[in-house]
Amino acid sequence: MSTRYPFTAVVGMDDLRLALLLNAVSPAVGGVLVRGEKGTAKSTAVRALAELLPEVAVVAGCRFSCDPASPDPGCPDGPHGDGGADARPARMVELPVGASEDRLVGSLDIEKALADGVKAFEPGLLAAAHRGILYVDEVNLLSDHLIDHLLDAAAMGASHVEREGVSVRHAARFLLVGTMNPEEGELRPQLLDRFGLTVEVAASRVPEERVEVVRRRLAFEDDPAGFAGRWAGEEAALRERIVAARELLPKVALGDAVLLQIAATCAAFEVDGMRADIVMARTATALAAWAGREEVTSEDVRRAALLALPHRRRRNPFDAPGMDEDKLDETLERFRGDEPEDDPDPGPDGPGDGGPGGGGGVPPQGGEGPAPETDGVPEQAPAQAPEHAPEPEHAPRGAAGERAAVKAGEPFRTKTLSVPGLGEGAAGRRSRARTQNGRTTGATRPEGTLTKLHLSATVRAAAPHQRARGRSGAGLVVRRDDLRQAVREGREGNLVLFVVDASGSMAARRRMGAVKGAVLSLLLDAYQRRDKVGLVTFRGRAAELALPPTSSVDAAAARLEELPTGGRTPLSAGLLRAHDVLRVERLRDPSRRPLLVVVTDGRATGGGPDPVGLAARAARLHAADGTASVVLDCEAGPVRLGLAGDLARDLGGTAVTLDELRADAIAGLVREAQVNRSVRRAA
């Protein structure tokens, strides 16, 4: 067994260590989501936590870790009699991002179930994590169908496996801990809310702390056992403090004044639902127990809010997590009521301050708080001026006529853009695809392990052979060759590559604001449909890959917001750059089909002696590759040349205007047609 890095040897990361320890004291807090850049010891700290948890008493021989004091009456290994009890360390089970559904929830032997009526169940990771920790690294990259099972288990405290009428249920209560890099994409709001606390981590900018991190890491890699031994005393002391806090927890009083502060804080920050109130109450209680107190104070409530509310403040993926601490302090002061003075020292620092190199304890949360609250959706440009209005003389300009970036218009719900045909890419919500989940469309012989049984096809395959197999009873004699795998059709996520014209022809500020608002709307749609996105821009003399294909839609939104405009229109360069990007992505991820979205008015004024002809030839390269394409026609003004439509024909795609992109545009046309029809009938 490999030696884990000691928890008390982690340098800094006060908020992270505090959040993990509060969950160790009170698992009811609901877990931790750790957000931060790569290389910040997120996984190291989480894995080290498992060594600090007290041992767990389990029923001897039970694969589902039933508590001897109150065994699960529905346990598949039950009923449990007086078979004795064992004590084992608390488990930390890791869920890989690419795990299968059967690996997570467990699997049934369908052949035995059909032929013998026996529930032969192999437990999955949810069963292994019961009464322990379920750790998901890169949780934001987890497939939707696995997230659905996690949500069900977290909500119900149990896992259900249903396969063609065969049902198995077992308890699955665990501490959910996830780590993620926001640059790689955000979490679905439903899963985000299931994490009790969230912590933002970043590498220290203090040279002395960075030196200490490197020194300790090198010492650990040179001699893991010796390094762990030097921290064994601090680890034991911290483990004892966790046990003492657990024993004190039931005695902690949560007064009405404190409950009022919690409710007022959640209401002031407009969080959805009541889960935030409950999590804050549990966190504040755990903070008091951790500090050795039997009464919760306003300071506990404040610290609980900073841990429990930032991720619940987000309204869309472009909102920055964080809280307005001044507003928090004002709310707490307003609803302070009559309570004892807050203890300026919320409790003894965690053991380890005097250990080798220092910094091993858990000091009170302090220093810089989360980033101030900001509006994720930029303000829309004033609507009273026409789109084709000339640029004001005082508009800021840079070198070579470059204009500064303008704010994007307000996002809106867009019509669905999809890739035609049937794909086999990663699960998502955009285009039709063969998937593990979805509606059943047929049956086939399984390749490898059977995962989704097609019952009627299996019965039809076995029926002609019953006499030859000597069937004598009511049961169907089924052989492995009879089993049929269900073929299912669902939805996949695609690679949506935006090619945005940032030239002078698009530079009218109100027009560019509307264009950016449309692209922002498509990015929001891509987030909801679990797509990867990329961004190519072109202006002046060349095209630029502003954002390589990524799952981080908010990173694309940030690049879009910073995009300046001006110069000539090298349309061919933008299309050729996009062709190179898609060629590389087909090699990296051949199953993910691309959708090319070209945002332009169709003009071409740069890139060679015949810019229009060059653009047409570049577009036909995409058509030859079979790339699904949509041209977002941004042409404005009373005179329209239809150049975007010509480009769409060369691409083999379709052209959509800004007005047609809105999802409510179709409904509006239908309503207008109905009104006109009613008027004609009345006449």
XYZ file of C-alpha atoms in Angstrom:
683
model
C 0.000 0.000 0.000
C 1.437 3.385 -1.030
C 2.093 6.049 1.580
C -0.121 9.117 1.291
C 1.088 12.649 1.772
C 0.222 13.784 5.325
C -2.696 16.173 5.666
C -0.893 18.301 8.254
C 2.078 18.739 5.888
C 0.013 20.647 3.325
C 1.260 24.233 3.202
C -1.332 27.010 3.330
C -4.714 26.146 1.728
C -6.493 27.198 4.940
C -10.005 27.299 3.474
C -9.616 23.942 1.772
C -8.322 22.181 4.865
C -10.981 23.780 7.030
C -13.798 22.714 4.688
C -12.529 19.128 4.576
C -12.158 18.953 8.351
C -15.659 20.340 8.930
C -17.025 17.502 6.800
C -14.950 15.041 8.788
C -16.543 16.416 11.962
C -20.070 16.471 10.497
C -20.580 14.415 7.312
C -24.111 15.855 7.146
C -22.561 19.122 5.895
C -22.714 17.530 2.467
C -19.242 17.371 0.980
C -16.838 19.791 -0.660
C -16.282 21.035 -4.190
C -12.705 22.235 -4.703
C -12.242 24.622 -7.617
C -8.830 25.753 -8.724
C -6.087 25.851 -11.281
C -4.013 22.781 -12.046
C -1.103 21.886 -9.757
C -2.528 23.315 -6.519
C -2.545 20.113 -4.415
C -6.331 19.705 -4.598
C -6.175 15.921 -4.989
C -3.317 15.594 -2.495
C -5.296 17.257 0.306
C -8.465 15.266 -0.417
C -6.683 11.912 -0.461
C -4.875 12.788 2.753
C -8.199 13.380 4.529
C -9.095 9.674 4.458
C -6.228 8.873 6.815
C -7.718 11.177 9.481
C -11.223 9.677 9.587
C -12.101 7.368 12.498
C -12.562 3.662 11.880
C -15.977 2.359 10.798
C -17.784 -0.587 12.433
C -19.368 -2.885 9.804
C -21.318 -6.135 9.831
C -18.887 -8.996 9.301
C -18.996 -10.265 5.718
C -21.382 -7.582 4.448
C -20.284 -6.214 1.076
C -22.356 -3.070 1.640
C -20.783 -1.908 4.939
C -23.945 -2.130 7.034
C -23.750 -0.592 10.512
C -24.032 -3.348 13.174
C -26.044 -0.951 15.365
C -28.707 -0.443 12.669
C -28.242 -2.752 9.679
C -30.116 -1.979 6.468
C -33.215 -4.226 6.373
C -33.132 -4.205 2.576
C -29.432 -5.031 2.234
C -28.842 -7.534 -0.621
C -26.504 -9.486 1.727
C -29.121 -9.468 4.534
C -30.947 -10.117 6.649
C -28.144 -9.719 9.137
C -28.330 -11.721 12.328
C -25.735 -11.832 15.071
C -22.879 -12.425 12.675
C -20.524 -10.153 14.586
C -18.893 -6.875 13.664
C -15.589 -5.776 12.208
C -13.778 -2.434 12.371
C -12.017 -1.116 9.301
C -10.591 2.229 8.175
C -12.985 4.601 6.427
C -12.733 4.165 2.686
C -12.051 6.775 0.075
C -13.387 5.498 -3.251
C -12.329 7.285 -6.431
C -14.754 7.547 -9.351
C -12.860 7.812 -12.653
C -14.258 10.251 -15.183
C -14.495 7.509 -17.806
C -16.161 4.905 -15.577
C -19.067 2.900 -16.965
C -22.549 2.941 -15.470
C -22.139 -0.665 -14.270
C -18.885 0.231 -12.534
C -20.635 3.004 -10.616
C -23.937 1.391 -9.590
C -23.031 -2.294 -9.858
C -24.062 -4.961 -12.331
C -26.494 -7.857 -12.524
C -25.802 -11.229 -14.122
C -28.734 -11.133 -16.554
C -28.185 -14.716 -17.718
C -28.580 -16.096 -14.185
C -31.506 -13.798 -13.505
C -33.420 -15.031 -16.569
C -32.506 -18.714 -16.398
C -32.376 -19.325 -12.645
C -34.260 -16.389 -11.135
C -31.179 -15.537 -9.019
C -30.181 -11.932 -8.278
C -26.451 -12.258 -8.789
C -25.376 -8.682 -8.017
C -21.833 -7.335 -8.165
C -21.605 -4.126 -6.055
C -20.253 -0.970 -7.665
C -18.426 2.097 -6.432
C -21.513 3.547 -4.735
C -21.691 0.495 -2.489
C -17.962 0.674 -1.745
C -18.259 4.370 -0.782
C -21.137 3.822 1.692
C -20.195 5.413 5.041
C -16.976 6.736 3.506
C -15.781 9.256 0.921
C -16.636 9.250 -2.789
C -13.996 11.318 -4.533
C -14.410 12.509 -8.127
C -11.388 14.180 -9.674
C -12.262 16.436 -12.633
C -15.914 16.160 -11.609
C -16.912 18.748 -14.223
C -15.910 16.284 -16.966
C -18.129 13.487 -15.641
C -20.655 12.096 -18.139
C -24.272 13.129 -17.751
C -25.574 9.596 -17.143
C -23.101 9.117 -14.268
C -24.081 12.500 -12.830
C -27.727 11.404 -12.890
C -26.906 8.336 -10.785
C -24.850 10.446 -8.372
C -27.731 12.884 -7.960
C -30.172 10.056 -7.258
C -27.892 8.416 -4.693
C -27.055 11.722 -2.986
C -30.737 12.630 -2.725
C -32.078 9.224 -1.637
C -29.126 7.842 0.320
C -29.524 4.636 -1.679
C -28.689 3.197 -5.081
C -31.238 1.374 -7.235
C -30.300 -0.992 -10.064
C -33.171 -1.849 -12.403
C -32.632 -4.267 -15.280
C -35.604 -5.695 -17.181
C -37.763 -6.309 -14.121
C -34.884 -7.360 -11.855
C -34.387 -4.835 -9.037
C -31.662 -4.430 -6.420
C -31.433 -1.645 -3.815
C -28.728 -0.893 -1.258
C -27.783 2.009 1.020
C -25.322 4.549 -0.398
C -24.624 7.429 1.975
C -21.240 8.985 1.404
C -19.266 12.188 1.686
C -19.062 13.596 -1.851
C -15.812 15.408 -2.611
C -15.017 16.734 -6.060
C -12.142 18.669 -7.572
C -12.201 20.599 -10.818
C -10.348 23.120 -12.948
C -12.883 25.794 -14.036
C -10.916 26.322 -17.261
C -12.164 22.910 -18.428
C -15.862 23.681 -17.998
C -18.490 24.163 -15.321
C -20.764 21.775 -13.456
C -24.449 21.248 -14.047
C -26.385 23.363 -11.512
C -28.145 20.263 -10.104
C -24.856 18.605 -9.156
C -23.285 21.888 -8.039
C -26.022 22.326 -5.452
C -25.367 18.835 -4.034
C -21.982 19.922 -2.705
C -22.397 21.417 0.746
C -19.335 23.660 0.586
C -17.129 25.072 -2.113
C -13.555 26.343 -1.923
C -11.481 28.292 -4.443
C -7.781 27.428 -4.362
C -4.812 29.001 -6.102
C -1.065 28.649 -5.869
C 0.544 30.960 -3.350
C 2.276 34.058 -4.704
C 4.484 34.285 -1.596
C 7.983 33.036 -2.540
C 8.683 31.638 0.940
C 5.533 29.505 0.873
C 6.306 28.208 -2.619
C 9.806 27.257 -1.463
C 8.329 25.332 1.475
C 5.900 23.485 -0.817
C 8.748 22.354 -3.080
C 10.970 21.407 -0.130
C 8.299 19.207 1.464
C 7.253 17.590 -1.795
C 10.828 16.638 -2.694
C 11.385 15.274 0.811
C 8.234 13.166 0.522
C 9.203 11.757 -2.876
C 12.714 10.875 -1.634
C 11.441 8.990 1.438
C 7.625 8.727 1.696
C 7.619 6.567 4.830
C 10.200 8.672 6.634
C 8.453 11.914 5.736
C 5.085 10.565 6.931
C 6.722 9.410 10.139
C 7.950 12.912 10.909
C 4.342 14.136 10.730
C 2.804 11.179 12.546
C 2.437 13.081 15.837
C 0.592 15.979 14.192
C -1.631 13.547 12.270
C -2.544 11.678 15.476
C -3.323 14.919 17.323
C -5.539 16.142 14.495
C -7.331 12.777 14.394
C -8.026 13.061 18.129
C -9.359 16.586 17.668
C -11.792 15.347 15.002
C -13.059 12.650 17.387
C -13.480 15.209 20.182
C -15.374 17.585 17.880
C -17.670 14.741 16.789
C -18.468 13.970 20.403
C -19.148 17.651 21.155
C -21.295 18.200 18.047
C -24.637 16.952 19.503
C -24.246 19.360 22.426
C -23.806 22.493 20.284
C -26.763 24.869 20.612
C -28.084 26.610 17.503
C -30.109 29.504 18.899
C -33.046 31.278 17.276
C -31.014 34.454 16.771
C -28.401 32.529 14.808
C -31.060 30.731 12.757
C -32.544 34.111 11.901
C -29.139 35.327 10.710
C -28.770 32.224 8.522
C -32.223 32.654 6.989
C -31.713 36.388 6.448
C -28.345 35.786 4.761
C -29.746 33.199 2.337
C -32.688 35.460 1.549
C -30.468 38.509 1.037
C -28.312 36.657 -1.487
C -31.368 35.159 -3.238
C -30.194 31.558 -3.218
C -32.591 28.985 -4.645
C -34.415 26.541 -2.394
C -33.785 25.745 1.265
C -30.718 23.542 0.997
C -28.405 26.517 1.540
C -30.063 27.340 4.884
C -29.696 23.763 6.088
C -26.076 23.497 4.951
C -25.186 26.804 6.609
C -26.763 25.670 9.888
C -24.839 22.392 9.837
C -21.599 24.122 8.881
C -21.905 26.756 11.617
C -22.589 24.002 14.160
C -19.526 22.064 12.973
C -17.414 25.243 13.219
C -18.456 25.703 16.846
C -17.678 22.064 17.666
C -14.318 22.339 15.896
C -13.483 25.383 18.007
C -14.515 23.534 21.193
C -17.613 25.653 21.877
C -21.173 24.607 22.659
C -22.825 27.686 21.138
C -22.829 29.024 17.596
C -21.817 32.671 17.109
C -22.216 35.234 14.342
C -18.639 34.636 13.277
C -19.474 30.959 12.723
C -22.417 32.023 10.556
C -20.191 34.383 8.552
C -17.582 31.728 7.898
C -20.272 29.201 7.038
C -21.757 31.628 4.485
C -18.389 32.128 2.786
C -18.089 28.362 2.347
C -21.693 27.397 1.589
C -23.087 30.200 -0.578
C -20.659 31.269 -3.361
C -21.459 28.364 -5.695
C -25.182 28.802 -5.069
C -25.061 32.421 -6.236
C -24.418 31.559 -9.879
C -27.319 32.089 -12.268
C -25.576 30.999 -15.473
C -22.123 29.613 -16.431
C -20.751 33.099 -17.120
C -21.317 34.349 -13.586
C -18.201 34.468 -11.432
C -18.630 32.639 -8.132
C -18.166 34.776 -5.076
C -19.924 36.959 -2.533
C -20.144 40.607 -1.575
C -18.627 40.464 1.910
C -19.743 43.987 2.769
C -23.332 42.985 2.054
C -22.830 39.841 4.154
C -21.541 41.855 7.110
C -24.420 44.319 6.843
C -26.968 41.503 6.848
C -25.403 39.783 9.859
C -25.204 43.043 11.778
C -28.809 43.914 11.001
C -30.071 40.569 12.297
C -27.535 40.112 15.069
C -30.068 40.201 17.926
C -29.082 39.385 21.505
C -26.254 36.926 21.604
C -22.959 36.483 23.429
C -19.936 38.345 22.178
C -18.130 36.446 19.469
C -14.992 34.703 20.592
C -12.178 36.544 18.808
C -10.290 33.255 18.782
C -12.687 30.745 17.139
C -10.701 27.835 18.486
C -7.223 26.465 18.781
C -5.276 26.179 15.599
C -4.972 22.716 14.168
C -2.054 20.640 15.390
C 1.108 20.846 13.427
C 2.074 24.505 13.722
C 5.207 23.480 15.509
C 5.937 20.588 13.152
C 8.776 20.413 10.700
C 8.723 23.594 8.693
C 5.510 24.879 10.295
C 2.304 25.531 8.505
C 0.772 22.151 9.257
C -2.192 23.391 11.255
C -5.578 24.745 10.293
C -5.659 28.433 11.221
C -8.930 30.358 11.185
C -10.258 31.278 7.806
C -9.083 34.752 6.912
C -7.186 36.813 4.459
C -8.691 37.500 1.142
C -12.241 36.231 0.622
C -13.837 35.149 -2.608
C -13.795 37.520 -5.523
C -16.361 40.308 -5.344
C -19.676 39.556 -6.928
C -19.824 40.526 -10.597
C -22.474 40.377 -13.216
C -21.820 37.449 -15.512
C -24.029 38.845 -18.284
C -22.728 42.089 -19.749
C -25.038 45.051 -20.086
C -26.847 45.324 -23.356
C -26.001 48.302 -25.500
C -28.704 50.974 -25.679
C -31.441 49.837 -28.024
C -32.746 53.203 -29.136
C -30.067 53.775 -31.787
C -30.342 51.898 -35.120
C -27.998 48.994 -35.825
C -26.496 50.702 -38.844
C -25.828 53.987 -37.106
C -22.356 55.378 -37.897
C -19.604 55.031 -35.371
C -19.381 58.046 -33.021
C -16.395 60.270 -33.561
C -15.282 59.776 -29.958
C -15.339 55.960 -30.135
C -12.001 54.654 -28.814
C -9.593 53.508 -31.482
C -6.236 51.790 -31.388
C -3.501 51.280 -33.908
C -4.466 50.912 -37.591
C -8.055 51.955 -36.928
C -8.674 49.231 -34.362
C -11.670 49.878 -32.140
C -11.815 48.833 -28.515
C -13.962 45.895 -27.467
C -17.663 46.580 -26.982
C -20.069 45.018 -24.524
C -22.160 42.083 -25.654
C -25.914 42.355 -25.900
C -28.169 40.460 -23.531
C -28.238 36.698 -24.232
C -31.429 35.016 -25.389
C -32.710 31.490 -25.932
C -31.639 30.265 -29.376
C -33.162 27.821 -31.810
C -31.518 24.400 -31.821
C -28.616 23.953 -34.236
C -27.593 20.331 -34.749
C -25.386 18.100 -36.868
C -27.375 15.948 -39.319
C -27.084 12.164 -39.322
C -26.416 9.734 -36.476
C -23.188 10.029 -34.492
C -21.398 8.013 -31.819
C -19.747 10.771 -29.830
C -19.676 11.704 -26.169
C -23.042 11.881 -24.448
C -24.635 15.301 -24.620
C -27.796 17.058 -25.702
C -27.353 18.411 -29.226
C -27.341 15.861 -32.086
C -28.743 12.360 -32.579
C -26.312 9.576 -31.681
C -25.999 5.958 -30.637
C -25.531 6.064 -26.869
C -25.668 3.867 -23.771
C -28.778 5.707 -22.613
C -31.841 6.767 -24.546
C -34.713 5.156 -26.392
C -34.289 1.594 -27.673
C -34.217 1.390 -31.479
C -33.029 -2.187 -32.081
C -30.978 -5.129 -30.884
C -27.632 -6.685 -31.699
C -25.300 -9.401 -30.442
C -23.201 -8.019 -27.586
C -19.524 -7.343 -28.100
C -17.926 -8.099 -24.743
C -19.938 -7.650 -21.540
C -23.703 -7.256 -21.893
C -24.773 -3.882 -20.472
C -28.313 -3.227 -21.775
C -30.456 -6.327 -22.341
C -33.082 -6.315 -25.103
C -35.522 -8.696 -23.453
C -37.903 -9.431 -26.323
C -35.041 -10.009 -28.786
C -33.379 -12.359 -26.279
C -36.599 -14.350 -25.830
C -37.081 -14.560 -29.607
C -33.518 -15.836 -30.023
C -33.939 -18.499 -27.316
C -37.492 -19.659 -28.152
C -36.752 -21.908 -31.190
C -34.244 -23.985 -29.196
C -36.310 -24.846 -26.119
C -37.224 -28.410 -27.223
C -33.668 -29.186 -28.306
C -32.376 -27.946 -24.962
C -34.706 -30.259 -23.080
C -36.931 -27.627 -21.496
C -39.307 -29.342 -19.070
C -40.424 -26.633 -16.634
C -41.836 -23.149 -16.826
C -38.457 -21.421 -16.966
C -36.894 -20.383 -20.254
C -33.607 -22.140 -21.056
C -31.289 -19.284 -22.024
C -27.722 -19.600 -23.280
C -25.200 -16.826 -23.618
C -25.512 -16.874 -27.414
C -29.194 -15.916 -27.021
C -28.505 -12.648 -25.233
C -29.088 -9.484 -27.252
C -27.743 -6.041 -26.547
C -30.203 -3.154 -26.820
C -29.230 -0.517 -29.383
C -30.191 2.889 -28.027
C -30.422 6.307 -29.528
C -29.878 9.471 -27.517
C -28.033 12.744 -27.920
C -24.362 13.603 -28.219
C -22.286 16.665 -27.526
C -20.484 18.230 -30.474
C -17.510 20.472 -31.091
C -18.971 23.901 -31.888
C -16.284 25.993 -33.569
C -17.125 29.701 -33.874
C -15.473 31.702 -36.664
C -16.162 35.352 -35.850
C -15.645 38.278 -38.224
C -14.029 41.108 -36.194
C -13.193 43.339 -39.145
C -14.160 46.938 -39.757
C -17.329 45.947 -41.620
C -18.659 44.559 -38.328
C -17.369 47.389 -36.167
C -20.480 49.513 -35.656
C -20.706 49.414 -31.878
C -24.396 48.608 -31.547
C -24.197 46.098 -34.322
C -21.175 44.355 -32.828
C -22.891 44.365 -29.429
C -25.848 42.522 -30.946
C -23.518 40.064 -32.703
C -21.636 39.351 -29.495
C -24.943 38.883 -27.686
C -25.952 36.291 -30.287
C -22.661 34.412 -29.958
C -22.942 34.601 -26.166
C -26.415 33.064 -26.498
C -25.004 30.232 -28.607
C -22.263 29.690 -26.015
C -24.877 29.409 -23.286
C -26.727 26.896 -25.457
C -23.460 24.962 -25.934
C -22.968 24.845 -22.152
C -26.447 23.417 -21.654
C -25.916 20.824 -24.383
C -22.504 19.690 -23.030
C -20.503 20.714 -26.120
C -16.880 21.582 -26.555
C -16.328 25.024 -28.038
C -13.558 26.832 -29.876
C -13.161 30.386 -31.192
C -11.419 31.613 -34.354
C -11.428 35.338 -35.119
C -10.300 37.138 -38.258
C -9.594 40.786 -39.050
C -6.831 42.895 -40.594
C -4.566 40.520 -42.504
C -4.896 37.209 -40.672
C -6.973 34.864 -38.525
C -6.267 33.858 -34.947
C -7.237 30.850 -32.838
C -8.506 32.889 -29.892
C -9.512 29.787 -27.920
C -8.508 26.190 -28.723
C -11.389 23.679 -28.408
C -12.275 23.293 -24.744
C -15.134 22.365 -22.439
C -14.871 25.749 -20.704
C -17.676 27.776 -22.233
C -17.055 30.662 -19.847
C -13.476 30.914 -21.159
C -14.915 31.386 -24.653
C -17.266 34.056 -23.315
C -14.306 35.889 -21.745
C -12.363 35.822 -25.048
C -15.427 37.104 -26.878
C -15.879 39.981 -24.426
C -12.271 41.123 -24.995
C -12.491 40.937 -28.796
C -11.572 44.253 -30.508
C -12.671 45.088 -34.057
C -11.291 46.917 -37.070
C -9.331 46.475 -40.270
C -9.968 44.476 -43.432
C -11.976 41.242 -43.745
C -9.744 38.208 -44.483
C -12.673 35.737 -44.640
C -10.621 33.075 -46.417
C -7.967 33.172 -43.662
C -10.640 32.595 -41.014
C -12.117 29.619 -42.885
C -8.687 28.091 -43.549
C -7.692 28.501 -39.891
C -10.926 26.773 -38.880
C -10.202 23.958 -41.351
C -6.797 23.364 -39.730
C -8.335 23.348 -36.243
C -11.007 20.803 -37.234
C -8.444 18.589 -38.969
C -6.397 18.339 -35.786
C -9.491 17.779 -33.623
C -10.631 14.898 -35.853
C -7.366 13.148 -35.053
C -7.643 13.857 -31.324
C -11.307 12.955 -30.924
C -12.649 11.302 -34.087
C -16.024 10.409 -32.550
C -16.962 14.023 -31.711
C -18.611 15.581 -34.758
C -18.021 19.295 -35.430
C -20.494 22.094 -36.050
C -18.982 25.161 -37.754
C -20.707 28.467 -36.914
C -19.444 31.347 -39.095
C -20.473 34.771 -37.770
C -20.112 37.306 -40.594
C -21.893 39.620 -43.018
C -20.276 37.675 -45.884
C -17.948 40.443 -47.075
C -14.374 39.521 -48.046
C -11.891 42.354 -48.569
C -8.534 40.859 -47.645
C -6.389 37.776 -47.964
C -5.297 37.975 -51.611
C -5.936 39.400 -55.076
C -9.351 37.689 -55.310
C -10.681 37.645 -51.730
C -14.195 36.544 -52.698
C -12.937 33.625 -54.798
C -10.455 32.583 -52.087
C -13.225 32.582 -49.478
C -15.434 30.442 -51.729
C -12.642 27.903 -52.272
C -11.894 27.782 -48.509
C -15.590 27.211 -47.807
C -15.725 24.328 -50.276
C -12.922 22.609 -48.326
C -15.287 22.356 -45.354
C -18.075 21.096 -47.619
C -15.763 18.397 -49.006
C -15.033 17.212 -45.444
C -18.752 16.952 -44.707
C -18.579 19.499 -41.895
C -21.997 20.687 -40.768
C -22.053 24.484 -41.086
C -24.257 27.405 -40.144
C -23.645 31.002 -41.229
C -24.975 33.600 -38.798
C -25.846 36.424 -41.210
C -24.949 39.736 -39.554
C -25.659 41.969 -42.550
C -27.483 45.143 -41.504
C -29.004 48.141 -43.200
C -31.738 48.711 -45.774
C -29.628 47.348 -48.678
C -28.677 43.685 -48.331
C -26.292 41.923 -50.701
C -26.996 38.351 -49.595
C -23.288 37.496 -49.369
C -23.769 35.356 -46.248
C -26.242 33.185 -48.153
C -23.676 32.654 -50.930
C -21.109 31.644 -48.310
C -23.567 29.182 -46.746
C -24.117 27.530 -50.150
C -20.366 27.148 -50.647
C -20.113 25.597 -47.178
C -22.995 23.249 -47.896
C -24.793 24.630 -44.857
C -27.546 27.063 -44.002
C -27.722 30.786 -43.294
C -29.589 32.189 -40.274
C -30.165 35.855 -39.502
C -29.864 37.307 -36.024
C -33.641 37.538 -35.781
C -34.158 33.957 -36.960
C -31.686 32.688 -34.382
C -34.040 33.510 -31.521
C -36.088 30.532 -30.370
C -39.142 32.757 -29.962
C -38.903 33.950 -33.575
C -40.539 30.773 -34.888
C -43.303 30.971 -32.295
C -43.827 34.612 -33.227
C -44.181 33.758 -36.913
C -46.707 31.056 -36.070
C -48.736 33.470 -33.918
C -48.623 36.109 -36.685
C -49.831 33.563 -39.264
C -52.683 32.525 -36.968
C -53.737 36.150 -36.467
C -53.644 36.827 -40.212
C -55.697 33.706 -40.877
C -58.283 34.794 -38.300
C -58.473 38.267 -39.851
C -59.032 36.818 -43.323
C -61.785 34.522 -42.044
C -63.506 37.405 -40.253
C -63.377 39.471 -43.430
